[in-house]
GROMACS .gro file of C-alpha atoms in nm:
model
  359
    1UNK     CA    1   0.500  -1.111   0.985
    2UNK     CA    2   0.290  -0.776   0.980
    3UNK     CA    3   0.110  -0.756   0.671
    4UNK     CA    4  -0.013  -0.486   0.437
    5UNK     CA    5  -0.195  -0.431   0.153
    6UNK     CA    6  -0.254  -0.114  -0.054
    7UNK     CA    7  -0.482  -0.097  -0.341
    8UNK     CA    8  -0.520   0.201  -0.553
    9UNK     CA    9  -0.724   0.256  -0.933
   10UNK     CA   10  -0.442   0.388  -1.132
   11UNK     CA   11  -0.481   0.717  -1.380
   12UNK     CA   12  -0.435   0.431  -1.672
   13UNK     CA   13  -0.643   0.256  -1.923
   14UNK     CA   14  -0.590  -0.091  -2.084
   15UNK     CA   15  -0.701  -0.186  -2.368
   16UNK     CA   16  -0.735  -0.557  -2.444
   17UNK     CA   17  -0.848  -0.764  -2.771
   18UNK     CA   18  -1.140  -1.025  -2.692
   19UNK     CA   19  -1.315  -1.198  -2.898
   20UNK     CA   20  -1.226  -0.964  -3.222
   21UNK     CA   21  -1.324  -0.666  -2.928
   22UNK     CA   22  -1.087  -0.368  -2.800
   23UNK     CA   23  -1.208  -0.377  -2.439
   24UNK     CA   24  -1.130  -0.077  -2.233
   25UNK     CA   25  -1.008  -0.171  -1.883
   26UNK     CA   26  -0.938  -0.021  -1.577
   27UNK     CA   27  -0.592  -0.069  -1.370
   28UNK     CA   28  -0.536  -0.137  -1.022
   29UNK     CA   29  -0.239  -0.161  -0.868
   30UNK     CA   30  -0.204  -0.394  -0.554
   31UNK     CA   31   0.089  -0.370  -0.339
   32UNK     CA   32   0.183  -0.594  -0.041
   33UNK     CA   33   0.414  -0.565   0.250
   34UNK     CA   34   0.578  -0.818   0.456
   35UNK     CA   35   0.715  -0.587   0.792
   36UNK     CA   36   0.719  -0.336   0.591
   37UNK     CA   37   0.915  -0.455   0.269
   38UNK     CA   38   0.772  -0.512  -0.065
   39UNK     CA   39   0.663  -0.878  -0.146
   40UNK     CA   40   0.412  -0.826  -0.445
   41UNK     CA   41   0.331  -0.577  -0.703
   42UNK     CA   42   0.034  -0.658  -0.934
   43UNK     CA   43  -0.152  -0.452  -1.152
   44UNK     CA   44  -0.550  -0.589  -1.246
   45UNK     CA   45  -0.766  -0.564  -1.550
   46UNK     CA   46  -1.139  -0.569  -1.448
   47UNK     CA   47  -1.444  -0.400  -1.666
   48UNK     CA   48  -1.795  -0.347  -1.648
   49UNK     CA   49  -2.027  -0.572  -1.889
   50UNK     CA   50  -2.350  -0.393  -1.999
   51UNK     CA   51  -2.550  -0.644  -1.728
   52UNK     CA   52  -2.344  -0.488  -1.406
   53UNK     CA   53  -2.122  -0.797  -1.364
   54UNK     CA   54  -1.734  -0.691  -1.340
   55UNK     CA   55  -1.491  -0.910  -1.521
   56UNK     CA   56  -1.124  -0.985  -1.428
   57UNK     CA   57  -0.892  -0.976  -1.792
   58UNK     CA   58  -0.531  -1.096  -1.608
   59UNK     CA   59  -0.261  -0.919  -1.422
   60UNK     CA   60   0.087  -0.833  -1.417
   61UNK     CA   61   0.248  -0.980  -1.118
   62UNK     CA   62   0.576  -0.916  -0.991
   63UNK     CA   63   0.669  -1.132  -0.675
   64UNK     CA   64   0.985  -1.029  -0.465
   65UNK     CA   65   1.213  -1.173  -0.272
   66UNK     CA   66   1.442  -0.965  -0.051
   67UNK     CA   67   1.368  -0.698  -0.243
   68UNK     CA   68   1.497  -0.855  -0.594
   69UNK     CA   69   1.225  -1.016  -0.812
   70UNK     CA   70   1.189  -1.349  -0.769
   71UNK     CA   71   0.930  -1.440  -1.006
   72UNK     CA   72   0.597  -1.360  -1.195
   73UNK     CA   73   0.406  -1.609  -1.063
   74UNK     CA   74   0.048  -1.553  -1.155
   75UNK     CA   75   0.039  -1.343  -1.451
   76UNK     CA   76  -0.213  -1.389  -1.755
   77UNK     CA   77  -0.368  -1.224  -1.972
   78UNK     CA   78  -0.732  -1.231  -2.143
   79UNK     CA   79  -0.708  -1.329  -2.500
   80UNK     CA   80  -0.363  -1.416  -2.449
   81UNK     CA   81  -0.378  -1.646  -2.166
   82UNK     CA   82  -0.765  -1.740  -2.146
   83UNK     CA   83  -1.034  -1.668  -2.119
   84UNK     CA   84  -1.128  -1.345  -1.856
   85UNK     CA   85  -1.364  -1.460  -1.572
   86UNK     CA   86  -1.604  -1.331  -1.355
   87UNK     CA   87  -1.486  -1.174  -1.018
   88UNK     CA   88  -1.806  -0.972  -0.914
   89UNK     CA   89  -2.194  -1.092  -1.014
   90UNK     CA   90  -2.403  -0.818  -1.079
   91UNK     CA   91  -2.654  -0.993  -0.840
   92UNK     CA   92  -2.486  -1.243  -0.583
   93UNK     CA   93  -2.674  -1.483  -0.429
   94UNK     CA   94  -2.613  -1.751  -0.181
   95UNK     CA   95  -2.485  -2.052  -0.373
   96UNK     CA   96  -2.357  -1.909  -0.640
   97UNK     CA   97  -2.033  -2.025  -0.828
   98UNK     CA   98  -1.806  -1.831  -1.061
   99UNK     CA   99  -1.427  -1.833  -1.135
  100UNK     CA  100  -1.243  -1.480  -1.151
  101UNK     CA  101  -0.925  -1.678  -1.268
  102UNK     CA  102  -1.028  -1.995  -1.481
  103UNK     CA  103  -0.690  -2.155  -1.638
  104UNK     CA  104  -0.654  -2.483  -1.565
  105UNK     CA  105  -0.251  -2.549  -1.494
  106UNK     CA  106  -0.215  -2.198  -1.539
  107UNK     CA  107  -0.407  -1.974  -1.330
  108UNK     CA  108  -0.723  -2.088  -1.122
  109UNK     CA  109  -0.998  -1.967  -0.884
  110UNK     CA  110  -1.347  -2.061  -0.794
  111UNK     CA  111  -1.558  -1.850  -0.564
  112UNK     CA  112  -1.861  -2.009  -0.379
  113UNK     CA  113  -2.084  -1.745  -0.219
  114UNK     CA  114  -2.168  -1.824   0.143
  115UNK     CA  115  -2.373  -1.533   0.280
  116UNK     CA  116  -2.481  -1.165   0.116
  117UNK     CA  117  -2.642  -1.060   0.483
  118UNK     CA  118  -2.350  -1.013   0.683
  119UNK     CA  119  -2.213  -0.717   0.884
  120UNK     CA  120  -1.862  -0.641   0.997
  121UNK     CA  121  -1.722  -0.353   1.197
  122UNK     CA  122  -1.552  -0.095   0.964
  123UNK     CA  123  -1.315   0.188   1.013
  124UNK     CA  124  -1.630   0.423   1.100
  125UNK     CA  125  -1.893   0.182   1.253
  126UNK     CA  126  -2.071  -0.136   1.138
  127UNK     CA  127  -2.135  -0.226   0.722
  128UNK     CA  128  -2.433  -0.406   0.677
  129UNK     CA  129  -2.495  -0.611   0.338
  130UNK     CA  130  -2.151  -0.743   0.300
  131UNK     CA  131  -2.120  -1.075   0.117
  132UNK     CA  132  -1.893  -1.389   0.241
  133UNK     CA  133  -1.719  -1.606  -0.012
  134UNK     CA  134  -1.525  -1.941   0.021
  135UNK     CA  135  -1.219  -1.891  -0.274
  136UNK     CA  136  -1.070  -2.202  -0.370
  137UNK     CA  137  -0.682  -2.126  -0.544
  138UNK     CA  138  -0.575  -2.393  -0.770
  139UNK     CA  139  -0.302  -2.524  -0.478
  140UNK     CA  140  -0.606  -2.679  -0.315
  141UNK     CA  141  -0.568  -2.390  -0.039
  142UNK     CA  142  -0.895  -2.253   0.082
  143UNK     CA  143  -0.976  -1.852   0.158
  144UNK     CA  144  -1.250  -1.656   0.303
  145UNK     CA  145  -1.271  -1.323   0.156
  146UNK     CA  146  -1.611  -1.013   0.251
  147UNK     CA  147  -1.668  -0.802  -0.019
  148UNK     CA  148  -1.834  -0.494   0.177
  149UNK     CA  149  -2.064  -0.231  -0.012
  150UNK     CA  150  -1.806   0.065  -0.074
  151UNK     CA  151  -1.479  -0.076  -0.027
  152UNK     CA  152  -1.454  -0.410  -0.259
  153UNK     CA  153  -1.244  -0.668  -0.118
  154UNK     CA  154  -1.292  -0.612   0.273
  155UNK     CA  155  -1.159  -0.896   0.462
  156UNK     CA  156  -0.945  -1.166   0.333
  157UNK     CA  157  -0.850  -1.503   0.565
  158UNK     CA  158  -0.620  -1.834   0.525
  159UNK     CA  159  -0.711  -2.001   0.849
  160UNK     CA  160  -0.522  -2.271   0.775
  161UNK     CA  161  -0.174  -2.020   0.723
  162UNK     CA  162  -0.290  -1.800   1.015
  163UNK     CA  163  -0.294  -1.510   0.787
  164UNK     CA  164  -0.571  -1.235   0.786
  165UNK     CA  165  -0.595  -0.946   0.626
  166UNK     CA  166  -0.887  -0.617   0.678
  167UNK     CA  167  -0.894  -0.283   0.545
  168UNK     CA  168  -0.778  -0.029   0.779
  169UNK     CA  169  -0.887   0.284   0.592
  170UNK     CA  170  -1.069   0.323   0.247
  171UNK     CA  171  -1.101   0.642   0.045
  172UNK     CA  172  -1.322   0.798  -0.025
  173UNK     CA  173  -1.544   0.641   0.197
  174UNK     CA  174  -1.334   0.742   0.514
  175UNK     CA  175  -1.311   1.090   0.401
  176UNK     CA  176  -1.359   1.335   0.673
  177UNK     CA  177  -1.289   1.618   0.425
  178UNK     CA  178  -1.193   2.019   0.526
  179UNK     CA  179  -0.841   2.098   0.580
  180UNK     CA  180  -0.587   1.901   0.760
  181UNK     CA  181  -0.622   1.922   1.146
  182UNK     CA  182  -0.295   2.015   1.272
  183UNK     CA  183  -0.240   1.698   1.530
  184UNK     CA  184  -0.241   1.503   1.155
  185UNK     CA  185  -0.001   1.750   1.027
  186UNK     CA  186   0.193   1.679   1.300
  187UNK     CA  187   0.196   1.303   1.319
  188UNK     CA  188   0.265   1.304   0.908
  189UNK     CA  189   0.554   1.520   0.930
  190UNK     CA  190   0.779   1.479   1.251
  191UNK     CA  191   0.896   1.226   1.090
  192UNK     CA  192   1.163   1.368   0.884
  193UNK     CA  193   1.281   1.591   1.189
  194UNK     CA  194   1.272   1.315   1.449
  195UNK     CA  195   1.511   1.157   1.107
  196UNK     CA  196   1.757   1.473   1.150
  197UNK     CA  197   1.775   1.539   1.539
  198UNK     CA  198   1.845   1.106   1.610
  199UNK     CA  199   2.105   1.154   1.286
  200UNK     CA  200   2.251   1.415   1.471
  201UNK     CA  201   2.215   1.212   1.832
  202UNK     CA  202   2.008   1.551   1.949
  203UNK     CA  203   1.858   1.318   2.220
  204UNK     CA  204   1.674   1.645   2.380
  205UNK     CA  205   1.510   1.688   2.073
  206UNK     CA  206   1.397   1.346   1.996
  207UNK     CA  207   1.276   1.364   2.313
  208UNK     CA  208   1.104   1.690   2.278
  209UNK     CA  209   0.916   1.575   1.906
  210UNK     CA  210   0.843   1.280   2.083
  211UNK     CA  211   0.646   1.445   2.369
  212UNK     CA  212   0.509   1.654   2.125
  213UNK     CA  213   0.400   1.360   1.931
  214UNK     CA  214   0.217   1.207   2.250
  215UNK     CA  215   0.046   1.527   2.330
  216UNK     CA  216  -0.099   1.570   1.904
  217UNK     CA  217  -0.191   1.172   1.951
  218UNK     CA  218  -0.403   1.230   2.270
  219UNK     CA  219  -0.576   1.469   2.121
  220UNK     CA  220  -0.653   1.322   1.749
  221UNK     CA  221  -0.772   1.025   1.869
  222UNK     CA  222  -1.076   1.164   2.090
  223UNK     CA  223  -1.217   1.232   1.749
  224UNK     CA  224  -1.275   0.889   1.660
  225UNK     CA  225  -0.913   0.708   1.408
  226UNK     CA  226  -1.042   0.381   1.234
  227UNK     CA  227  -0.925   0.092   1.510
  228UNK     CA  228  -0.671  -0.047   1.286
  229UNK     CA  229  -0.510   0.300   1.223
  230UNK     CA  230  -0.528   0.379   1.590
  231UNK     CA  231  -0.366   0.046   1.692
  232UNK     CA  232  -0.067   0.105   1.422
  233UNK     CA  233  -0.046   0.450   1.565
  234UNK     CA  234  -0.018   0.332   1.914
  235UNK     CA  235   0.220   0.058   1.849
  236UNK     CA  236   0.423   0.349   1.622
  237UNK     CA  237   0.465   0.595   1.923
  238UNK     CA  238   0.587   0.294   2.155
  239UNK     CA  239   0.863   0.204   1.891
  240UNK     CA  240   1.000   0.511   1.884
  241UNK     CA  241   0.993   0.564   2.274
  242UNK     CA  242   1.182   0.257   2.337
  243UNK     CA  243   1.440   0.339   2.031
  244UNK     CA  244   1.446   0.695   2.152
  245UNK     CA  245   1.486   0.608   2.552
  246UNK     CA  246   1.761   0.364   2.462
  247UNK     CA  247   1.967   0.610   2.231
  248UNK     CA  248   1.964   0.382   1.907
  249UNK     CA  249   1.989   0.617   1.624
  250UNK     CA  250   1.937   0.351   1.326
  251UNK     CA  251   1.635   0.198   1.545
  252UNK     CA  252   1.512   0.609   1.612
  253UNK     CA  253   1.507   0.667   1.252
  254UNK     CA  254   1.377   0.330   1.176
  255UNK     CA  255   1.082   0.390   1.417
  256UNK     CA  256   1.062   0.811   1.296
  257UNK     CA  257   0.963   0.672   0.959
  258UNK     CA  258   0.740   0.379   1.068
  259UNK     CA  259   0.555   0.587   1.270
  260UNK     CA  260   0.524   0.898   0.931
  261UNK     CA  261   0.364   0.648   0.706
  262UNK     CA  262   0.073   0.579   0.933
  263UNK     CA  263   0.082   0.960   1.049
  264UNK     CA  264   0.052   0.949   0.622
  265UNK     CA  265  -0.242   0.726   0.663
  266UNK     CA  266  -0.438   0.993   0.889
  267UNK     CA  267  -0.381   1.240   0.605
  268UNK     CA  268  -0.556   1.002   0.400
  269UNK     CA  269  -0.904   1.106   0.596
  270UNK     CA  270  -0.824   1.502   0.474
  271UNK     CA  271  -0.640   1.501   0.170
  272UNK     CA  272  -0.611   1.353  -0.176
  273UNK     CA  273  -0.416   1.046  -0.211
  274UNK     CA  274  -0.206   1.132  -0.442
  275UNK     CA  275  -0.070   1.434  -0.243
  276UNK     CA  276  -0.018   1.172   0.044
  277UNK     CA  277   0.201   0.971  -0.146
  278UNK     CA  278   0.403   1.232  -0.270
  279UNK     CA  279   0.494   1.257   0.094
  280UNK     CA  280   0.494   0.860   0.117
  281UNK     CA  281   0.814   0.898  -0.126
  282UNK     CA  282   0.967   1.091   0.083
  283UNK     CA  283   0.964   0.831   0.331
  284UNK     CA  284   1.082   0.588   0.125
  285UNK     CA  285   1.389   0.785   0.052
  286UNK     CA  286   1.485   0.832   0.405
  287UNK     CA  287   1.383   0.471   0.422
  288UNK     CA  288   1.672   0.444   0.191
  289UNK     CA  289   1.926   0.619   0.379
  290UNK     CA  290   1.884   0.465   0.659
  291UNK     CA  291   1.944   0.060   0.465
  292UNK     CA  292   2.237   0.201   0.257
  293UNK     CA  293   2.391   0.332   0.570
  294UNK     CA  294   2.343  -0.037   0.712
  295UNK     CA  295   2.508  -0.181   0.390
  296UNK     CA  296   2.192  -0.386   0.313
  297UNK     CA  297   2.123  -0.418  -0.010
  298UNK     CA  298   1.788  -0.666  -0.045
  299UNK     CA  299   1.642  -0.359   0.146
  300UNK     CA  300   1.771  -0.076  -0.049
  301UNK     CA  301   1.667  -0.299  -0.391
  302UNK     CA  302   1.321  -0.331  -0.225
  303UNK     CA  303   1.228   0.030  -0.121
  304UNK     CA  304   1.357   0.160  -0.475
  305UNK     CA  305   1.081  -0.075  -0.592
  306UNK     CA  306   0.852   0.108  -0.303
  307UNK     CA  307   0.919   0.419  -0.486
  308UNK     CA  308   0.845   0.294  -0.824
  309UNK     CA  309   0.497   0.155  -0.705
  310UNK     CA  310   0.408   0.487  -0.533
  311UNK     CA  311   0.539   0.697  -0.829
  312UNK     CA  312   0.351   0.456  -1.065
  313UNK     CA  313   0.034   0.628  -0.875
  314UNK     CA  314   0.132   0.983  -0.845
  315UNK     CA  315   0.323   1.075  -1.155
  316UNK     CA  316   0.016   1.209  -1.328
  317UNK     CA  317  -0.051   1.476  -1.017
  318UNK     CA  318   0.284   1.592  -1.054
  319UNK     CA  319   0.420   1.921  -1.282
  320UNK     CA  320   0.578   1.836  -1.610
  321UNK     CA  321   0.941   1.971  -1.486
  322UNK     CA  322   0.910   1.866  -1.120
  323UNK     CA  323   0.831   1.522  -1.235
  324UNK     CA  324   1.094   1.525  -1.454
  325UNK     CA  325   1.376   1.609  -1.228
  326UNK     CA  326   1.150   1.341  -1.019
  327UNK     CA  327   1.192   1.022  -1.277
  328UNK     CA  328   1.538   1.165  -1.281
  329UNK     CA  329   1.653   1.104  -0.949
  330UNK     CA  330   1.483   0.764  -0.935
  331UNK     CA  331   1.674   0.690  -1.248
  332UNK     CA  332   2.037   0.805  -1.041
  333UNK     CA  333   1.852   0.590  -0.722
  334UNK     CA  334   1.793   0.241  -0.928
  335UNK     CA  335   2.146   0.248  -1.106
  336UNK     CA  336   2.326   0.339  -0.701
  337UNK     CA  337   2.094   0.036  -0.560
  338UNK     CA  338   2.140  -0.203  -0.822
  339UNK     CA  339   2.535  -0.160  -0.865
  340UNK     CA  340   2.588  -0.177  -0.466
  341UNK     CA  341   2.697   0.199  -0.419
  342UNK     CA  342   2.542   0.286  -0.111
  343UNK     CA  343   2.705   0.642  -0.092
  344UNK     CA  344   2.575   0.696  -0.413
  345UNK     CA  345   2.251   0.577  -0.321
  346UNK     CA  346   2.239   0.818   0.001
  347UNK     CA  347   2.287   1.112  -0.258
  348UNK     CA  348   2.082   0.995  -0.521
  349UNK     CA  349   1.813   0.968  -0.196
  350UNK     CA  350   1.861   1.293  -0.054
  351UNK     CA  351   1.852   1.441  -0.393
  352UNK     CA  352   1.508   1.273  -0.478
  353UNK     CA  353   1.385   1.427  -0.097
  354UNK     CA  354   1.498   1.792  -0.250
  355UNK     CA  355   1.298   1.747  -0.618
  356UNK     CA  356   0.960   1.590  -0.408
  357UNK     CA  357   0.961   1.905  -0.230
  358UNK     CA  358   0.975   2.101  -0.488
  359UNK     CA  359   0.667   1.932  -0.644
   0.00000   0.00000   0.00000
């Protein structure tokens, strides 16, 4: 399974009683993909403490299963739950011990530090001073996580589950800045015609975009793409060859939008996130079309949570009538997905397209 993880600090403060105290929190939201469908959505409490250590006060977790939830597994709460716990000293050093989760029965981690000198190749070059931790999770199962200076949580490894996880891209660090070189544009955007001409089984121009595409890619990429993003970029463009060459228009359209949300993660180098996943929504709603055309429904339920997520961290960037007519349209979308009325669904989708451009 192809995993990924996004993590963004949401435009939200929570406030939580301790100890007779209203602490001020902030919220991040963590999302993970399974082959690109939604298996987890979690928002995290952490704050500062006067001494520079960051404290973990619970999460909301929401775990999915073929896009319905399943459970919410791993939710707590300080002063609800427990206690909160420690999930970053303010000065780490080899040996130490401290539990970010520390619930007994409930909720339960302990973090050994292993190494602060390490270095690990990042999406521009080599990061020095990252720090190695063995987690132990209250099923007995053990995970290696690097916490690298600028990013947070770098690296995160089960060996015994085969599983690893790296960041790809991190902003701001990544930033490039100025405007948005036109290759990106490109690569971002195609997308949604590449959606219309295979739609329309306009092989010529699938096959046009798609040189096009090649020709942008070439170029870009001589200016130096993080590895990971380059390698999902790569594997994107082959995708859509292969669906294109063989005349599939699900798989073309399948492979269009795979290929615009890592065209979406260029952008990410040049833009503002929150811009990005305006144009992430979009996505999502042709995402949409294309699962309610196949009648499949745990994959309709689970990119209408997709939307949600994303919209959870753009709302605030949006106009007070665009996001309206925004929330409305994902209103129309959730009742269509969850009642089974894919035609419905393909309206309410290609209604939500027409209101995020007009944001």
């Amino acid at each position: 399974m192809a995993l990924r993880h996004e993590i963004t600090l949401l435009p939200e403060i929570k406030t939580i009683e301790w100890e007779g105290q209203q602490v001020d929190t902030v919220v991040s939201q963590f999302t993970a993909y399974g082959d690109g469908r939604v298996l987890e959505v979690a928002r995290d409490f952490f704050a500062q403490a006067d001494d520079g250590s960051v404290w973990y006060f619970g999460e909301d977790v929401e775990n999915y299963v073929d896009g319905v939830l399943d459970n919410t597994d791993g939710t707590w709460l300080a002063g609800k739950d427990g206690p909160p716990g420690m999930i970053a000293p303010a000065d780490p050093q080899v040996g130490d011990v401290y539990r970010p989760e520390n619930i007994p029965g409930f909720v339960f981690e302990e973090v050994t530090v292993r190494s602060i000198t390490e270095t690990v190749d990042g999406p521009q070059g080599p990061i020095s001073g990252a720090m190695l931790v063995e987690e132990l999770l209250m099923d007995g199962v053990v995970e290696d996580k690097i916490f690298a200076p600028g990013y947070g949580e770098f690296m995160a490894q089960v060996v015994s589950e085969d599983e690893l996880v790296t960041v790809s891209i991190g902003v701001p660090l990544d930033a490039v800045g100025g405007p948005v070189p036109a290759e990106v544009d490109q690569l971002a955007t195609a997308g949604a015609d590449l959606f219309v001409a295979a739609g329309a089984a306009d092989w010529a121009a699938v096959t046009a975009l798609l040189d096009s595409l090649n020709t942008a890619w070439a170029s870009y990429r001589e200016t130096g793409v993080p590895p990971l993003t380059a390698d999902g970029m790569d594997v994107a463009l082959e995708a859509l060859a292969a669906a294109a060459g063989g005349e599939d228009a699900p798989a073309t359209q399948q492979a269009a939008n795979d290929l615009a949300y890592v065209g979406n993660d260029l952008r990410l180098r040049h833009e503002e996130p929150a811009a990005v996943d305006v144009d992430r929504m979009d996505i999502v709603a042709r995402q949409i079309m294309v699962d309610a055309a196949a009648d499949d429904e745990a994959f309709v339920l689970g990119d209408v949570r997709h939307l949600d997520a994303l919209w959870a961290r753009t709302f605030q960037n949006v106009d007070g009538s665009a996001a309206s007519s925004i929330e409305g349209q994902l209103a129309d979308l959730r009742v269509a997905a969850e009642s089974g009325d894919y035609p419905a669904a393909i309206a309410a989708a290609e209604a939500l397209r027409q209101a995020l451009d007009g944001s």
